[in-house]
Amino acid sequence: MVTTDSKTEPLPDSEMEMESDEEPDFSDPEDFVDQINDEELLADLYQKRPAEAEGLESVIICDNIPVIDTTEGTRFEKLKTVLQKLFRPFGDINSWEFPIGADGKNKGFMFIEYRDASCAMEAVRALNGHKLDKNHTFIVCPFTDFQKYESMSEDWHPPQPQPYKSHGNLSYFLLEPDCRDQFVVTFENGRKVTMYLHGFQEDSVLLERENFSDLAVMWSPRGTFLATFHEQGIQLWGGEKWDKVGKFKHYKVRFIDFSPCEQYLVTFNEGAVSKSTAPDLSEDERKPCVIVWDILTGQRRRTFQPSEEIMWPMFKWSHDDRYFARQGEDQIQIYETPSCGLLDMKSIKVTGVKSFSWCPTMNIMAYWVSENRDVPARVTLIEIPSRKELRSKNLYNVADCKMCWHKNGDYIAVKVDRYQKLKKEGNQTKYSGMSFNFEVFMIREKNIPVDSVELKDSCVTQLAWEPNGSKFAVVHGEGQHASVSFYQVKQASVVLMKRMEKKSCNRLLWSPNGQIILLAGLKNLNGTLEFLDTGNDFTSMVATEHFRCTDIEWDPTGRYVVTAVSAWAGDRSDNAYWIWSFQGKLLRKAAPTGYCAFLWRPRPRSLLTEEHLKEIKKNFKKYSQQFSLKDRASMSKVSKDIMEKRQRLMELHRAWLQQKHEKLEAQRSLRIELRGGIDTDTLDANPDELEEETLFILVKEESVPLPA
């Protein structure tokens, strides 16, 4: 049916049939301009679209391989076998191509396509320049290099050398005459960052900035750099004037990690970066990736594609920055610097490996392997790069292991969680509980002896080594009824020194100088604190608390310790930090608005040898007199500075008060005129001439219904 108005005649039946058979036309007019493009309308699909060079990043070319007549099948197959052994360890290979000439001989190069682009890049780094024999040295490069060099302009000019820009002495903080430490405080919910120089009675502000970082700030391991997070990447700051000393472009970085010697920086961005945000990035660079940077030059050393479930830090570094390693499925991959290539072009194959860690002072790696049927679990120490096995220990009925190195690399304690009273019922294995013990390896001793310590308790919370000594402490038990046990390694055996019962403790924090330990009960234990002197028969110096304490940090010298309640820990009330002496004396409290984090500036490891330290301790009484005199002079100087500061504030107040009196006197005639000639400022004013008025102002009106 067709509806018409009064001026339109109805259509004939034939025309109505033709109109109903035609399909409607939804095309836009010729002059129509769409204001919304496809990338905005289908942003999620455009991020997943294949790149123009999809698959080419996974293809590499290997040149300078031996030229062999392919009609001689045996020799050519042997060549293929040798090449496959070289290239297969880096990942799964989809295809091989050996171009053949008209004479039946291969052309001396081949194409290899890996399943993953990261495997292809690893093969390039490892095998480029590999010497197959005295006449053949590989030249390996990505296939995408051909596109890159084809698109280069012929009008090329070499880059001009840039003038050297000095950032001053980056280690100036170590020259502080009184050895005072610096620290950084983040507050106002992360928007404000302030740098302080710790003082005797008050702290001096060195730097204060708002919106300094998008997330937080982080010190490098030796305190040379301060890292800040930004949308475009990471910036490093340092020097006396806090100049920008490094910039690393990596969009949406959320996690970073420094190498121990501060030569390398590792960054990781969690989410993908859209093309509109960073149009200059390649398709691979927009994906979540891990990048290893050279801090000195700012150059990328290597890019890794993380797995779906990543534990940060992704890499663990050796003490001297020579190697970094990560754990894979039944293997440990060790990379050497500065090439960032796989060490010896092969991984360490370890079936069932669960965890590993580096020695803090030597290139020794420890790892543990889980049980597999009749094969027991095992803890193994190997030397890198030789991969020589130094020591191993078999373990039985193991549920889990945790490894804890001594700061000087003298010992490693392995906490072993064991199944207790195993019973087999059919195809299932059941157990009635857990038991815990420690396997302590003495690294410096001949043949690395191992001693075991068993704890009969419901759980073990923490183990902590004394930084300079051979003692370690263990928290075992639950809640306010936990116990703290102290052990010491003597003559290749572990001896129990002291056991303290019913301690409200879940954290152990040794002073960096050793001897003093802080027993802390954080969070659900209400911030209980106890300072112990382990060198004086485990004397309890002070037992106190910082209610709802969430964080504790010793300063690098071991003279002060900070306890704090952070807003980032989920507690939005009582946010503050308190500074204590190592003897447990509360020195000062600070509660900046929206306090978030407190970080002492780290110091590098001391260059003094053991002999120098022994000599200093031997002559300590001579030095202590000089330091006592200097401390008294410093205290008097601090008192003088405080008095001068108060005097300046009083003078400023008096000047402000005088200014207000002068202004009041200048406006006196105007006030008298406004008040009808009556001078209300003087005491001689006649009270009878003054009129008192009362003003009523309606503040609020409410209607309350009366009960019936």
XYZ file of C-alpha atoms in Angstrom:
708
model
C 0.000 0.000 0.000
C 1.270 3.482 -0.932
C 0.101 6.537 0.980
C -0.248 9.767 -0.967
C -1.312 13.281 -0.237
C -4.202 15.064 -1.925
C -2.015 16.394 -4.779
C -0.482 13.020 -5.755
C -2.219 10.391 -7.804
C -1.816 6.763 -6.877
C 0.711 4.727 -8.907
C -0.423 2.081 -11.341
C -0.213 -1.529 -10.228
C 2.616 -2.297 -12.670
C 4.790 0.530 -11.373
C 4.086 -0.482 -7.779
C 5.323 -3.999 -8.513
C 8.514 -2.664 -10.158
C 9.226 -0.368 -7.195
C 8.827 -3.172 -4.669
C 11.224 -5.422 -6.624
C 14.067 -2.849 -6.618
C 16.636 -3.008 -3.749
C 16.957 0.139 -1.610
C 20.013 2.344 -2.259
C 21.940 3.248 0.912
C 24.938 4.871 -0.816
C 26.027 8.367 0.250
C 25.557 11.397 -2.017
C 28.500 12.423 -4.200
C 29.312 15.523 -2.106
C 28.982 13.698 1.278
C 32.072 13.840 3.567
C 32.263 11.340 6.444
C 33.708 12.912 9.613
C 34.520 9.541 11.271
C 37.260 7.378 9.776
C 37.518 3.619 10.034
C 40.396 3.686 12.542
C 38.250 5.576 15.064
C 35.171 3.460 14.425
C 36.972 0.085 14.544
C 39.966 0.896 16.731
C 40.077 -2.521 18.424
C 40.060 -4.372 15.090
C 42.662 -2.078 13.528
C 45.083 -2.860 16.351
C 44.848 -6.559 15.450
C 45.138 -6.082 11.696
C 48.150 -7.731 10.055
C 51.092 -5.518 9.201
C 52.084 -4.821 5.615
C 55.202 -6.906 6.098
C 53.484 -9.686 8.058
C 55.878 -12.604 8.487
C 58.961 -10.882 7.089
C 60.277 -10.084 10.578
C 60.524 -13.841 11.166
C 62.650 -14.448 8.041
C 66.451 -14.246 8.094
C 69.122 -14.710 5.429
C 72.345 -16.611 6.030
C 75.074 -15.872 3.492
C 78.463 -17.466 2.834
C 77.450 -21.090 3.361
C 79.413 -23.770 1.469
C 78.505 -24.192 -2.233
C 77.824 -27.870 -2.980
C 76.489 -29.721 -6.000
C 72.960 -30.690 -4.962
C 73.049 -33.706 -7.263
C 75.441 -35.222 -4.729
C 72.662 -35.912 -2.263
C 74.802 -37.221 0.593
C 77.033 -34.153 0.915
C 74.123 -31.714 0.578
C 72.056 -33.547 3.200
C 75.024 -33.477 5.589
C 75.289 -29.698 5.082
C 71.575 -29.321 5.867
C 71.989 -31.384 9.029
C 74.881 -29.217 10.253
C 72.974 -25.981 9.543
C 69.855 -27.264 11.277
C 71.844 -28.072 14.420
C 73.089 -24.477 14.445
C 69.775 -22.700 13.812
C 67.175 -24.905 15.527
C 68.150 -24.120 19.179
C 66.817 -20.561 18.793
C 63.200 -21.588 18.160
C 60.753 -23.470 15.970
C 61.448 -23.158 12.236
C 58.609 -23.075 9.705
C 60.627 -23.480 6.513
C 64.098 -23.595 4.902
C 64.934 -22.433 1.380
C 68.210 -23.141 -0.454
C 68.231 -21.325 -3.836
C 69.681 -23.600 -6.552
C 71.483 -22.309 -9.654
C 71.217 -23.573 -13.223
C 74.364 -25.652 -12.711
C 72.694 -27.622 -9.902
C 74.731 -26.010 -7.144
C 73.307 -23.995 -4.276
C 73.982 -20.242 -4.472
C 75.790 -19.908 -1.136
C 72.927 -18.458 0.899
C 69.644 -19.628 2.389
C 66.355 -18.309 3.798
C 65.059 -19.414 7.200
C 61.592 -18.586 8.519
C 61.067 -18.884 12.277
C 57.692 -19.159 13.959
C 58.449 -16.122 16.146
C 60.219 -12.866 15.243
C 62.117 -12.746 18.561
C 63.672 -16.157 17.793
C 64.780 -14.860 14.405
C 66.478 -11.820 15.957
C 68.196 -14.027 18.528
C 69.581 -16.226 15.747
C 70.880 -13.123 13.932
C 72.717 -11.864 17.010
C 74.175 -15.248 17.888
C 75.226 -16.555 14.472
C 76.214 -13.420 12.569
C 79.979 -13.787 12.213
C 79.938 -17.458 13.227
C 82.899 -19.332 11.751
C 81.747 -22.632 10.238
C 85.234 -23.550 9.028
C 88.359 -21.706 7.955
C 86.814 -20.760 4.581
C 83.227 -19.958 5.586
C 82.100 -17.288 8.090
C 78.371 -16.645 8.243
C 76.775 -13.284 7.457
C 73.301 -13.433 8.996
C 70.793 -10.568 8.729
C 66.999 -10.072 8.860
C 65.147 -10.086 5.553
C 63.617 -6.712 6.461
C 67.078 -5.121 6.131
C 66.639 -5.216 2.344
C 63.509 -3.064 2.588
C 65.218 -0.710 5.001
C 68.242 -0.122 2.791
C 66.168 0.145 -0.389
C 64.141 2.983 1.123
C 67.192 4.996 2.210
C 67.728 8.330 0.501
C 70.740 8.676 -1.776
C 71.299 12.166 -0.395
C 72.768 10.820 2.829
C 75.029 12.797 5.116
C 76.949 11.318 8.038
C 75.692 12.413 11.449
C 77.551 15.326 12.959
C 79.394 14.698 16.219
C 77.564 16.227 19.147
C 79.489 18.266 21.719
C 80.060 16.572 25.038
C 77.665 17.734 27.729
C 78.987 17.437 31.243
C 76.515 16.537 33.990
C 78.978 17.269 36.747
C 80.023 14.778 39.380
C 77.263 12.164 39.506
C 78.711 10.762 42.735
C 78.938 14.105 44.528
C 76.728 12.854 47.370
C 79.561 10.568 48.532
C 81.737 13.650 49.252
C 79.411 15.023 51.951
C 81.858 15.947 54.777
C 79.616 14.654 57.586
C 78.547 11.531 55.652
C 74.905 12.629 55.803
C 72.528 10.708 53.591
C 69.917 11.929 51.134
C 66.388 10.645 50.808
C 63.379 11.266 48.607
C 59.769 11.513 49.780
C 56.712 11.109 47.537
C 53.459 12.583 48.811
C 50.178 14.205 47.745
C 49.216 10.821 46.282
C 52.308 10.736 44.058
C 52.004 14.230 42.561
C 54.826 15.805 44.557
C 58.420 14.672 45.134
C 60.896 16.268 47.547
C 64.592 15.497 48.004
C 66.127 16.036 51.459
C 69.562 16.042 53.051
C 69.253 14.310 56.401
C 70.296 16.584 59.291
C 70.900 16.262 63.016
C 67.785 18.136 64.120
C 66.037 18.973 60.852
C 66.329 18.027 57.198
C 67.359 20.392 54.402
C 65.369 20.519 51.160
C 67.548 19.886 48.085
C 64.869 19.560 45.405
C 61.091 19.901 45.265
C 58.965 19.306 42.173
C 55.317 18.735 41.362
C 54.197 16.190 38.749
C 57.773 14.957 38.621
C 56.707 11.406 37.693
C 53.525 9.735 36.468
C 53.903 6.702 38.752
C 56.719 6.823 41.280
C 60.461 7.401 41.493
C 63.198 4.785 41.788
C 66.901 4.903 42.716
C 69.545 2.996 40.801
C 71.395 0.334 42.887
C 74.392 2.585 43.631
C 72.381 5.788 43.985
C 73.832 7.488 40.899
C 70.501 7.992 39.098
C 66.920 8.760 40.032
C 64.416 7.310 37.541
C 61.013 8.872 36.798
C 58.128 7.354 34.805
C 56.379 9.183 31.954
C 53.930 8.348 29.173
C 56.733 8.419 26.569
C 59.297 6.498 28.605
C 61.860 6.755 31.409
C 64.075 9.679 32.388
C 67.172 9.546 34.598
C 68.274 12.473 36.760
C 71.518 13.098 38.599
C 74.357 15.452 39.461
C 74.438 18.366 41.883
C 71.855 20.347 39.893
C 69.662 17.320 39.163
C 70.003 17.564 35.394
C 68.424 15.132 32.978
C 71.188 12.601 32.266
C 69.268 9.935 30.333
C 66.101 9.528 28.278
C 64.750 6.155 27.137
C 61.767 6.240 24.793
C 59.451 3.341 25.573
C 55.734 4.125 25.692
C 53.667 3.234 28.765
C 56.502 1.714 30.787
C 55.263 0.315 34.098
C 58.252 -1.713 35.348
C 61.998 -1.076 35.205
C 65.091 -2.823 36.548
C 68.748 -1.700 36.787
C 71.759 -3.952 36.447
C 73.887 -4.090 39.655
C 76.700 -1.939 38.182
C 74.234 0.532 36.601
C 75.435 -0.154 33.059
C 72.070 -1.378 31.760
C 68.402 -0.559 32.211
C 65.530 -2.974 31.519
C 62.057 -1.558 30.755
C 58.716 -3.307 30.272
C 55.404 -1.880 29.044
C 52.290 -3.891 29.836
C 49.755 -2.614 27.286
C 49.846 -2.203 23.527
C 50.476 1.283 22.083
C 48.044 2.531 19.422
C 49.252 3.926 16.102
C 47.682 7.317 16.792
C 49.668 7.615 20.053
C 53.043 6.715 18.521
C 52.925 6.697 14.692
C 56.720 6.420 14.396
C 56.877 2.992 16.067
C 56.966 -0.263 14.168
C 54.311 -2.943 14.631
C 56.547 -4.987 16.949
C 57.430 -1.940 19.050
C 53.744 -1.249 19.686
C 53.304 -4.656 21.285
C 54.194 -5.255 24.958
C 57.947 -5.830 25.013
C 61.016 -5.836 27.246
C 63.962 -3.661 26.167
C 67.550 -3.785 27.445
C 69.198 -0.331 27.232
C 72.789 0.819 27.517
C 72.569 3.635 30.080
C 75.775 5.408 29.001
C 74.924 5.641 25.285
C 71.128 5.432 25.490
C 71.135 2.721 22.791
C 68.897 -0.334 22.664
C 70.878 -3.492 23.154
C 68.076 -5.977 22.689
C 64.287 -6.364 22.600
C 62.437 -9.377 24.006
C 58.830 -10.445 23.636
C 57.541 -11.450 27.092
C 55.467 -14.528 27.753
C 51.807 -14.242 28.734
C 52.592 -14.689 32.441
C 55.673 -12.654 33.334
C 57.268 -12.418 36.778
C 59.141 -9.157 37.300
C 62.040 -8.751 37.142
C 62.116 -10.838 33.991
C 65.932 -11.113 34.105
C 68.358 -11.763 36.944
C 71.796 -10.137 36.655
C 75.223 -11.345 37.668
C 77.076 -9.129 40.145
C 79.422 -7.638 37.505
C 76.829 -7.008 34.724
C 78.549 -9.565 32.468
C 75.522 -11.859 32.276
C 71.779 -11.777 32.698
C 69.505 -14.806 32.650
C 65.872 -15.824 32.538
C 64.057 -19.063 33.169
C 62.216 -20.928 30.435
C 60.472 -24.264 30.205
C 63.072 -26.870 31.247
C 65.904 -24.459 30.537
C 67.826 -21.410 31.764
C 68.855 -18.898 29.116
C 72.006 -16.904 29.926
C 72.904 -13.843 27.831
C 76.257 -12.105 27.818
C 76.846 -8.373 27.530
C 77.344 -6.138 25.622
C 76.161 -8.250 22.667
C 73.121 -9.528 24.619
C 73.463 -12.779 22.706
C 72.888 -16.247 24.109
C 75.985 -17.502 25.938
C 77.754 -20.124 23.777
C 74.645 -20.007 21.531
C 72.807 -22.533 23.688
C 70.667 -22.655 26.788
C 71.281 -24.713 29.914
C 68.890 -27.649 29.603
C 67.495 -28.456 33.043
C 64.382 -30.615 33.119
C 61.931 -29.465 35.779
C 63.824 -26.315 36.825
C 61.718 -24.186 39.196
C 63.901 -21.245 40.182
C 67.465 -19.899 40.068
C 69.530 -17.048 41.548
C 72.988 -15.475 41.164
C 75.670 -15.214 43.820
C 76.019 -11.513 44.876
C 79.831 -11.478 44.533
C 80.807 -14.308 42.136
C 79.558 -15.645 38.813
C 77.983 -18.692 40.426
C 74.386 -19.677 39.771
C 72.173 -21.764 42.031
C 69.008 -23.502 40.816
C 66.666 -26.177 42.086
C 64.801 -28.908 40.218
C 61.521 -30.489 41.307
C 60.990 -34.203 41.812
C 60.054 -36.316 38.811
C 58.712 -39.775 39.628
C 61.639 -41.662 41.149
C 64.164 -38.837 40.558
C 64.573 -36.669 43.705
C 64.565 -32.880 43.771
C 67.991 -31.292 43.541
C 69.792 -28.036 44.358
C 72.795 -27.368 42.109
C 75.568 -24.759 42.029
C 77.286 -24.107 38.685
C 80.046 -21.770 37.598
C 79.476 -19.386 34.686
C 80.634 -19.265 31.884
C 82.273 -22.717 32.147
C 78.953 -24.303 33.331
C 80.997 -26.498 35.640
C 78.940 -28.103 38.399
C 80.421 -27.117 41.760
C 78.013 -28.820 44.162
C 74.611 -30.493 44.213
C 72.334 -31.857 46.922
C 69.440 -34.288 46.482
C 66.217 -33.567 48.382
C 63.183 -35.787 48.976
C 59.441 -35.167 49.437
C 59.902 -31.529 48.367
C 56.913 -29.227 47.943
C 58.815 -25.960 47.414
C 62.223 -24.315 47.825
C 63.347 -20.731 48.458
C 66.980 -19.640 48.070
C 68.545 -16.838 50.132
C 72.131 -15.677 49.497
C 74.392 -14.005 52.023
C 75.244 -10.413 51.022
C 78.946 -11.269 50.573
C 78.226 -14.545 48.767
C 79.754 -16.617 51.571
C 76.660 -18.769 52.129
C 73.374 -19.702 50.571
C 70.469 -21.026 52.637
C 67.796 -23.078 50.872
C 64.464 -23.250 52.694
C 62.878 -26.611 51.875
C 59.165 -27.255 52.375
C 58.659 -31.009 52.673
C 55.629 -33.243 52.585
C 55.216 -35.076 55.868
C 53.965 -38.660 56.358
C 53.345 -39.544 52.743
C 50.675 -42.173 52.087
C 49.633 -43.693 48.792
C 45.977 -44.549 48.301
C 45.465 -45.986 44.855
C 46.794 -43.519 42.266
C 46.763 -40.568 44.701
C 49.441 -39.524 47.185
C 48.261 -37.915 50.423
C 50.143 -36.227 53.235
C 49.179 -35.114 56.734
C 51.216 -31.914 57.039
C 54.378 -29.988 56.165
C 57.846 -29.845 57.677
C 60.570 -27.261 57.083
C 64.330 -27.346 57.052
C 67.272 -25.288 55.782
C 70.167 -26.530 53.683
C 73.110 -24.156 54.234
C 75.908 -24.255 51.605
C 79.326 -22.857 52.700
C 80.554 -21.430 49.396
C 84.055 -20.406 50.541
C 84.883 -23.750 52.130
C 86.622 -26.581 50.301
C 84.197 -28.813 48.374
C 81.333 -26.577 49.586
C 80.035 -28.530 52.602
C 76.299 -28.501 53.396
C 74.623 -28.581 56.800
C 70.906 -29.023 57.535
C 68.678 -27.325 60.107
C 65.191 -28.688 60.815
C 62.340 -26.615 62.236
C 59.312 -28.310 63.708
C 56.698 -25.597 63.365
C 53.522 -24.825 61.453
C 55.114 -22.318 59.072
C 58.293 -20.362 58.356
C 57.764 -16.693 57.500
C 61.228 -15.335 56.684
C 64.966 -15.976 56.745
C 67.472 -13.093 56.812
C 71.300 -13.177 56.822
C 73.366 -10.727 58.836
C 75.045 -8.495 56.182
C 78.539 -8.602 57.717
C 78.815 -11.838 59.633
C 77.851 -15.475 59.669
C 74.537 -15.282 61.563
C 71.040 -15.632 60.191
C 67.614 -15.271 61.774
C 64.407 -17.176 61.072
C 60.793 -16.312 61.925
C 58.658 -19.418 62.438
C 55.185 -19.815 63.841
C 52.059 -17.734 63.346
C 50.773 -14.361 64.461
C 51.623 -13.025 67.899
C 52.925 -16.412 69.029
C 55.726 -16.594 66.477
C 59.292 -17.431 67.444
C 62.571 -15.958 66.230
C 65.609 -18.247 66.101
C 69.208 -17.108 65.549
C 71.822 -19.418 64.032
C 75.498 -19.049 63.242
C 77.791 -20.918 60.867
C 80.832 -22.205 62.747
C 83.427 -24.638 61.389
C 81.268 -25.874 58.513
C 78.238 -26.473 60.748
C 75.186 -24.479 61.781
C 74.718 -23.822 65.511
C 71.609 -22.507 67.296
C 72.529 -19.373 69.278
C 69.218 -18.058 70.621
C 65.503 -18.773 70.388
C 63.018 -16.072 71.394
C 59.452 -17.242 71.988
C 56.138 -15.417 71.571
C 57.324 -12.516 69.462
C 54.804 -10.447 67.507
C 56.993 -10.452 64.410
C 56.674 -11.148 60.687
C 59.633 -9.138 59.311
C 63.361 -9.245 60.054
C 65.458 -6.220 59.122
C 69.202 -6.296 59.791
C 71.177 -3.083 59.993
C 73.505 -2.736 56.943
C 76.436 -2.855 59.384
C 75.147 -6.008 61.061
C 74.819 -6.755 64.796
C 71.579 -4.708 65.199
C 68.333 -6.295 64.002
C 64.802 -4.914 64.030
C 61.967 -7.353 64.734
C 58.834 -5.885 63.169
C 55.195 -6.890 63.131
C 53.742 -5.073 60.132
C 50.160 -4.554 58.979
C 47.935 -7.023 60.843
C 50.390 -7.094 63.796
C 49.847 -3.347 64.366
C 53.402 -2.149 63.760
C 55.232 -3.587 66.778
C 58.979 -2.828 66.800
C 61.818 -4.316 68.836
C 65.500 -3.369 68.465
C 67.923 -6.189 69.344
C 71.683 -6.067 69.827
C 72.844 -9.541 68.750
C 76.456 -8.767 69.636
C 75.590 -8.168 73.296
C 73.831 -11.407 74.281
C 70.762 -10.509 72.187
C 69.823 -7.598 74.434
C 66.493 -5.938 73.709
C 67.284 -2.209 73.562
C 63.778 -0.846 72.895
C 60.334 -2.369 72.406
C 57.891 0.117 70.877
C 55.451 0.454 67.990
C 54.417 2.546 64.992
C 50.720 1.767 64.730
C 49.640 0.338 61.335
C 53.192 0.584 59.983
C 53.484 -0.696 56.394
C 57.116 -0.008 55.362
C 60.528 -0.054 57.054
C 63.873 0.926 55.531
C 67.378 1.251 57.008
C 69.646 4.008 55.749
C 72.827 2.805 53.921
C 75.104 3.543 56.907
C 72.986 1.696 59.483
C 72.667 4.781 61.731
C 68.968 5.446 61.122
C 65.831 3.517 60.260
C 62.512 4.805 58.924
C 59.072 3.363 59.626
C 56.112 4.580 57.588
C 52.393 4.243 56.916
C 51.925 4.630 53.149
C 48.759 5.624 51.317
C 49.851 3.330 48.465
C 49.557 0.350 50.836
C 45.796 0.924 50.998
C 45.795 2.819 54.304
C 44.547 6.388 53.766
C 44.721 7.489 57.406
C 47.688 8.337 59.667
C 49.999 8.552 56.627
C 53.412 9.587 57.960
C 57.029 8.528 58.336
C 59.077 8.395 61.550
C 62.883 8.465 61.757
C 64.582 6.428 64.513
C 68.179 5.958 65.598
C 69.681 2.469 65.395
C 69.219 2.253 69.183
C 65.444 2.662 68.837
C 65.203 6.343 69.843
C 62.488 8.263 67.989
C 64.140 11.340 66.465
C 61.351 13.029 64.494
C 57.975 12.567 62.876
C 56.747 13.914 59.540
C 53.254 13.675 58.078
C 53.156 15.302 54.620
C 49.730 15.385 53.002
C 48.970 12.131 51.203
C 52.327 10.545 52.074
C 53.197 7.643 49.730
C 56.839 6.550 49.825
C 60.227 7.141 51.482
C 63.477 6.046 49.790
C 67.008 6.458 51.151
C 69.610 7.151 48.481
C 71.710 3.963 48.124
C 75.490 3.961 48.394
C 77.928 1.785 46.404
C 79.736 -1.064 48.114
C 82.667 0.067 50.250
C 86.132 -0.137 48.701
C 87.753 -0.952 52.056
C 89.199 -4.427 52.395
C 88.746 -6.716 55.391
C 92.231 -5.771 56.614
C 91.389 -2.056 56.505
C 88.160 -2.635 58.415
C 89.955 -4.632 61.105
C 92.533 -1.869 61.479
C 89.801 0.767 61.837
C 87.986 -1.261 64.499
C 91.263 -1.803 66.349
C 91.963 1.957 66.517
C 88.334 2.970 66.920
C 88.892 4.662 70.324
C 91.331 7.114 68.747
C 88.838 8.056 66.059
C 85.859 8.200 68.432
C 87.305 11.145 70.376
C 87.670 13.175 67.186
C 84.131 12.300 66.134
C 82.720 13.198 69.572
C 84.277 16.655 69.393
C 82.970 17.127 65.886
C 79.479 15.971 66.917
C 79.359 18.463 69.801
C 80.527 21.251 67.506
C 77.918 20.238 64.950
C 75.175 20.210 67.586
C 76.136 23.680 68.792
C 76.253 24.871 65.200
C 72.812 23.397 64.600
C 71.488 25.139 67.726
C 73.003 28.409 66.547
C 71.427 27.971 63.117
C 68.024 27.315 64.686
C 68.286 30.428 66.889
C 69.280 32.534 63.879
C 66.372 31.153 61.908
C 63.937 31.970 64.708
C 65.395 35.489 64.992
C 64.866 36.048 61.270
C 61.256 34.876 61.555
C 60.650 37.226 64.513
C 62.102 40.170 62.581
C 59.870 39.375 59.615
C 56.842 39.263 61.941
C 57.710 42.619 63.502
C 58.148 44.211 60.085
C 54.768 42.857 58.985
C 53.132 44.151 62.207
C 54.659 47.637 61.720
C 53.353 47.719 58.148
C 49.819 46.939 59.346
C 49.980 49.684 62.039
C 51.031 52.250 59.436
C 48.161 51.228 57.172
C 45.718 51.476 60.064
C 46.927 54.998 60.911
C 46.707 56.133 57.277
C 43.039 55.077 57.092
C 42.066 56.687 60.403
C 40.516 59.843 58.917
C 38.463 57.773 56.512
C 37.112 55.634 59.346
C 36.147 58.722 61.385
C 34.309 60.155 58.380
C 32.433 56.909 57.772
C 31.429 56.739 61.469
C 29.877 60.261 61.607
C 32.878 62.044 63.099
C 33.251 59.639 65.991
C 36.735 58.298 66.661
C 36.161 54.765 67.946
C 39.896 54.004 68.029
C 40.560 56.192 71.090
C 39.571 55.519 74.660
C 38.088 59.081 75.040
C 35.128 58.323 72.754
C 31.760 59.049 74.444
C 29.811 55.794 74.809
C 26.511 57.698 74.848
C 27.055 58.865 71.279
C 27.295 55.284 70.054
C 24.224 53.373 68.922
C 23.978 49.629 69.219
C 22.096 47.693 66.548
C 21.213 44.034 66.478
C 20.912 42.254 63.103
C 19.085 38.967 62.592
C 20.047 36.912 59.547
C 17.984 33.936 58.394
C 20.377 31.038 58.076
C 18.069 28.076 57.496
C 14.329 27.411 57.321
C 12.820 24.016 58.076
C 9.236 22.765 58.027
C 8.499 20.072 60.582
C 5.035 18.460 60.421
C 3.342 18.153 63.777
C 2.180 14.735 64.853
C -1.540 14.098 64.440
